[in-house]
């Protein structure tokens, strides 16, 4: 969804003769282990984060996927009419610089802000779990019920997968939006710098660690761990950063045996250096 094609027009016929190179590509590792492209040639990845079952760890993962795609991620705090005071500010603080826009399809709050992002002719893809309000937001921007919507379950506020395929819609005020089904599995594919872009605060701290390949777990003189101990870094954010890094390392080992061997060699040397340091300090 979103590919640009080369069309040959002759009289009343049009034939697709080629697909133009993509400038961005939002993908994930599907449950079978293959890379699945969700949308192509998008300028914005609109991460829908529903207030009624907000998972900040999932939002951080989706922001990472957004940066990896080559587009710019923006977090939409959907169902914001249900949000407690200060939630948007708390999320902005946790996400370290990513734009957070409260949106409500009930009150209309945030719809103009989203429409303005798409002007004059940008393309955005909606990414988020079922029941997050993706299709409802698309309909609000379109001014009509083009995308099918449904109710969430009262017990856990989860959606029922009403949207089963992707749809591309031209917004009357300008721009294009791609609606996608809710996805339970959002595994990373390869490291295109998305984790570093999604966690710039941790990456900045890591520059002062003793070891250049510090894992920020038990190593001595780790600036990241020091920041966590001092309360300058949210421990939950650090835990999610580690999880995403480990996931990327696993995918690297699975896809590239040569890189896997090099990765093991690096960590053996790092472990030896750490043991020498501890021994020299009398630990």
Coordinates of C-alpha atoms in Angstrom, one line a residue:
X1 CA 0.0 0.0 0.0
X2 CA 1.5 3.3 -1.1
X3 CA 3.7 2.2 -3.9
X4 CA 4.0 4.6 -6.9
X5 CA 3.7 3.0 -10.3
X6 CA 4.8 3.9 -13.8
X7 CA 1.8 3.9 -16.1
X8 CA 1.8 3.8 -19.9
X9 CA -1.3 5.5 -21.3
X10 CA -2.4 4.7 -24.8
X11 CA -5.8 6.0 -26.0
X12 CA -8.3 4.7 -23.4
X13 CA -6.0 2.1 -21.9
X14 CA -3.5 2.4 -19.1
X15 CA -1.0 -0.3 -18.3
X16 CA 1.3 -0.5 -15.3
X17 CA 4.8 -1.0 -16.6
X18 CA 6.9 -0.5 -13.5
X19 CA 7.1 0.3 -9.8
X20 CA 9.0 3.5 -8.7
X21 CA 11.7 3.1 -6.1
X22 CA 10.4 3.6 -2.5
X23 CA 11.7 6.5 -0.4
X24 CA 10.3 5.0 2.8
X25 CA 9.1 1.6 3.9
X26 CA 7.2 0.7 7.1
X27 CA 7.8 -3.0 7.8
X28 CA 7.7 -5.6 10.6
X29 CA 8.9 -9.2 11.1
X30 CA 5.7 -11.3 10.9
X31 CA 5.0 -14.4 13.1
X32 CA 6.6 -16.6 10.4
X33 CA 9.9 -14.7 10.5
X34 CA 9.5 -13.0 7.2
X35 CA 9.6 -9.2 6.6
X36 CA 6.2 -7.8 5.8
X37 CA 5.8 -4.3 4.3
X38 CA 2.9 -2.5 5.9
X39 CA 3.1 0.7 3.9
X40 CA 5.4 2.4 1.4
X41 CA 6.3 6.0 0.5
X42 CA 4.9 7.5 3.7
X43 CA 6.1 10.8 5.1
X44 CA 4.5 10.3 8.6
X45 CA 3.8 7.3 10.8
X46 CA 0.9 8.3 13.0
X47 CA 1.2 6.0 16.1
X48 CA -2.3 5.8 17.7
X49 CA -2.0 5.3 21.5
X50 CA -5.5 4.8 23.1
X51 CA -6.0 6.4 26.5
X52 CA -8.2 3.6 27.7
X53 CA -5.4 0.9 27.4
X54 CA -2.2 2.9 27.0
X55 CA 1.0 0.8 26.7
X56 CA 4.0 3.1 26.6
X57 CA 6.3 0.2 25.9
X58 CA 4.3 -0.5 22.7
X59 CA 4.3 3.1 21.8
X60 CA 8.1 3.2 22.0
X61 CA 8.3 0.1 19.8
X62 CA 6.0 1.7 17.2
X63 CA 8.0 4.9 17.3
X64 CA 11.1 2.8 16.7
X65 CA 9.4 1.2 13.7
X66 CA 8.4 4.7 12.5
X67 CA 12.0 6.0 12.6
X68 CA 13.2 2.8 10.9
X69 CA 10.8 3.3 8.0
X70 CA 12.5 6.5 7.0
X71 CA 9.4 8.6 7.9
X72 CA 8.7 10.8 10.9
X73 CA 6.7 9.3 13.7
X74 CA 4.0 11.3 15.5
X75 CA 2.1 9.9 18.5
X76 CA -1.7 10.5 18.5
X77 CA -3.1 10.1 22.0
X78 CA -6.5 8.9 20.9
X79 CA -9.7 9.0 23.0
X80 CA -8.2 12.0 24.7
X81 CA -11.6 12.9 26.1
X82 CA -11.1 10.1 28.6
X83 CA -7.5 11.1 29.5
X84 CA -6.6 12.1 33.1
X85 CA -5.0 15.5 33.5
X86 CA -1.3 15.6 32.6
X87 CA -1.2 12.3 30.6
X88 CA -0.1 14.0 27.4
X89 CA 2.7 15.8 29.2
X90 CA 3.8 12.7 30.9
X91 CA 4.0 10.8 27.6
X92 CA 5.9 13.7 25.9
X93 CA 8.5 13.5 28.8
X94 CA 8.9 9.7 28.4
X95 CA 9.2 9.8 24.6
X96 CA 12.0 12.3 24.6
X97 CA 11.2 14.8 21.8
X98 CA 8.5 12.9 19.8
X99 CA 5.5 15.0 19.0
X100 CA 2.4 13.9 21.0
X101 CA -1.0 15.2 19.8
X102 CA -4.2 14.5 21.9
X103 CA -7.0 13.4 19.5
X104 CA -10.7 12.6 20.1
X105 CA -13.2 11.6 17.5
X106 CA -16.0 12.4 20.0
X107 CA -15.1 16.0 20.6
X108 CA -13.1 16.6 17.4
X109 CA -10.0 17.7 19.4
X110 CA -6.8 17.3 17.4
X111 CA -8.4 16.6 14.0
X112 CA -7.4 20.0 12.6
X113 CA -3.8 19.4 13.9
X114 CA -3.6 16.0 12.1
X115 CA -5.1 17.5 8.9
X116 CA -2.6 20.3 9.0
X117 CA 0.3 17.8 9.2
X118 CA -0.8 16.3 5.9
X119 CA -0.9 19.6 3.9
X120 CA -0.2 20.2 1.1
X121 CA 0.2 16.6 -0.1
X122 CA 2.0 14.4 2.5
X123 CA 1.1 10.7 3.1
X124 CA 0.6 9.3 6.6
X125 CA 0.0 5.8 7.8
X126 CA -2.0 5.0 10.9
X127 CA -0.3 2.4 13.1
X128 CA -1.7 1.0 16.4
X129 CA -3.6 -1.8 18.1
X130 CA -7.2 -2.8 17.2
X131 CA -9.7 -0.5 18.9
X132 CA -7.3 2.5 19.0
X133 CA -9.6 4.6 16.8
X134 CA -7.6 4.5 13.6
X135 CA -10.5 4.1 11.3
X136 CA -12.7 6.5 13.2
X137 CA -10.0 9.1 12.9
X138 CA -9.7 8.4 9.1
X139 CA -13.5 8.9 8.8
X140 CA -13.3 12.2 10.8
X141 CA -10.6 13.5 8.5
X142 CA -12.6 12.4 5.4
X143 CA -15.9 13.8 6.6
X144 CA -17.6 10.5 5.7
X145 CA -17.8 6.9 6.8
X146 CA -15.4 5.4 4.3
X147 CA -13.5 3.1 6.7
X148 CA -15.4 0.4 8.7
X149 CA -15.5 0.9 12.4
X150 CA -16.7 -1.2 15.4
X151 CA -17.1 -1.2 19.1
X152 CA -14.4 -2.3 21.6
X153 CA -15.0 -5.0 24.2
X154 CA -16.2 -3.4 27.5
X155 CA -14.1 -5.9 29.5
X156 CA -10.6 -4.9 28.2
X157 CA -11.3 -2.1 25.6
X158 CA -9.8 -4.1 22.8
X159 CA -11.0 -4.0 19.3
X160 CA -12.5 -6.8 17.2
X161 CA -10.4 -6.4 14.1
X162 CA -13.1 -4.8 12.1
X163 CA -10.5 -3.4 9.7
X164 CA -9.0 -6.5 8.0
X165 CA -7.2 -4.8 5.1
X166 CA -5.4 -1.6 4.4
X167 CA -7.1 1.4 2.7
X168 CA -5.7 4.6 1.2
X169 CA -7.8 7.7 1.3
X170 CA -7.3 11.3 -0.1
X171 CA -8.1 13.8 2.6
X172 CA -10.3 16.7 1.2
X173 CA -8.1 19.3 2.9
X174 CA -5.0 17.9 1.3
X175 CA -2.8 14.8 1.8
X176 CA -3.3 11.1 1.9
X177 CA -3.9 8.7 4.8
X178 CA -3.4 4.9 5.0
X179 CA -5.6 3.0 7.4
X180 CA -4.2 -0.3 8.6
X181 CA -5.6 -3.3 10.7
X182 CA -4.5 -3.6 14.3
X183 CA -1.5 -5.8 14.7
X184 CA -0.7 -7.9 17.8
X185 CA 2.9 -8.7 16.6
X186 CA 5.3 -5.9 15.9
X187 CA 8.7 -7.4 15.8
X188 CA 11.6 -5.3 14.5
X189 CA 13.4 -6.4 11.3
X190 CA 16.9 -4.9 11.0
X191 CA 18.6 -2.0 12.7
X192 CA 18.2 1.1 10.5
X193 CA 18.9 3.4 13.4
X194 CA 15.3 3.4 14.7
X195 CA 16.2 2.4 18.3
X196 CA 18.9 5.2 18.5
X197 CA 16.4 7.7 17.1
X198 CA 13.6 6.6 19.5
X199 CA 15.9 6.7 22.6
X200 CA 18.2 9.7 22.0
X201 CA 18.5 10.4 25.7
X202 CA 19.9 6.9 26.4
X203 CA 22.2 7.1 23.3
X204 CA 23.6 10.4 24.6
X205 CA 24.2 9.0 28.0
X206 CA 25.9 5.9 26.5
X207 CA 28.6 8.1 24.9
X208 CA 30.1 8.5 28.4
X209 CA 30.1 4.8 29.3
X210 CA 33.5 3.2 29.9
X211 CA 33.0 0.6 27.2
X212 CA 32.0 1.6 23.7
X213 CA 29.8 -1.5 23.4
X214 CA 28.3 -1.3 26.9
X215 CA 25.0 -3.1 27.3
X216 CA 24.0 -1.0 30.3
X217 CA 23.3 -3.9 32.5
X218 CA 26.1 -4.7 34.9
X219 CA 29.2 -3.0 33.5
X220 CA 31.3 -0.8 35.6
X221 CA 31.4 3.0 34.9
X222 CA 28.1 2.8 33.0
X223 CA 26.7 6.3 32.6
X224 CA 23.3 5.0 31.7
X225 CA 23.0 2.9 34.9
X226 CA 24.3 5.9 36.9
X227 CA 21.5 8.1 35.4
X228 CA 18.9 5.5 36.4
X229 CA 20.2 5.3 39.9
X230 CA 20.1 9.1 40.2
X231 CA 16.5 9.2 39.0
X232 CA 17.4 11.0 35.8
X233 CA 16.3 8.1 33.6
X234 CA 13.1 6.2 33.8
X235 CA 13.9 2.5 34.6
X236 CA 11.0 1.3 32.5
X237 CA 12.3 3.2 29.5
X238 CA 15.7 1.7 29.9
X239 CA 14.2 -1.8 30.3
X240 CA 12.3 -1.4 27.0
X241 CA 15.5 0.0 25.3
X242 CA 17.4 -3.2 26.3
X243 CA 14.5 -5.4 25.1
X244 CA 14.5 -3.8 21.7
X245 CA 18.3 -4.0 21.4
X246 CA 18.3 -7.7 22.3
X247 CA 15.6 -8.3 19.7
X248 CA 17.7 -6.6 17.0
X249 CA 20.7 -8.7 18.0
X250 CA 18.6 -11.8 17.8
X251 CA 17.4 -10.9 14.3
X252 CA 21.0 -10.1 13.3
X253 CA 22.2 -13.6 14.4
X254 CA 19.3 -15.3 12.6
X255 CA 19.9 -13.5 9.3
X256 CA 23.6 -13.2 9.2
X257 CA 25.8 -16.0 10.6
X258 CA 29.0 -14.1 9.9
X259 CA 27.7 -11.1 11.8
X260 CA 26.7 -13.4 14.6
X261 CA 30.2 -14.8 14.9
X262 CA 31.6 -11.3 15.0
X263 CA 29.1 -10.3 17.7
X264 CA 30.1 -13.2 19.9
X265 CA 33.8 -12.4 19.5
X266 CA 33.2 -8.8 20.5
X267 CA 31.3 -9.8 23.6
X268 CA 33.9 -12.4 24.6
X269 CA 36.5 -9.6 24.5
X270 CA 34.3 -7.2 26.4
X271 CA 33.7 -9.8 29.1
X272 CA 37.4 -10.5 29.5
X273 CA 38.1 -6.7 29.8
X274 CA 35.3 -6.4 32.4
X275 CA 36.8 -9.2 34.5
X276 CA 40.3 -7.7 34.3
X277 CA 38.9 -4.4 35.5
X278 CA 37.1 -6.0 38.4
X279 CA 40.2 -8.0 39.3
X280 CA 42.4 -4.9 39.2
X281 CA 40.1 -3.0 41.4
X282 CA 40.1 -5.8 44.0
X283 CA 36.4 -6.8 43.5

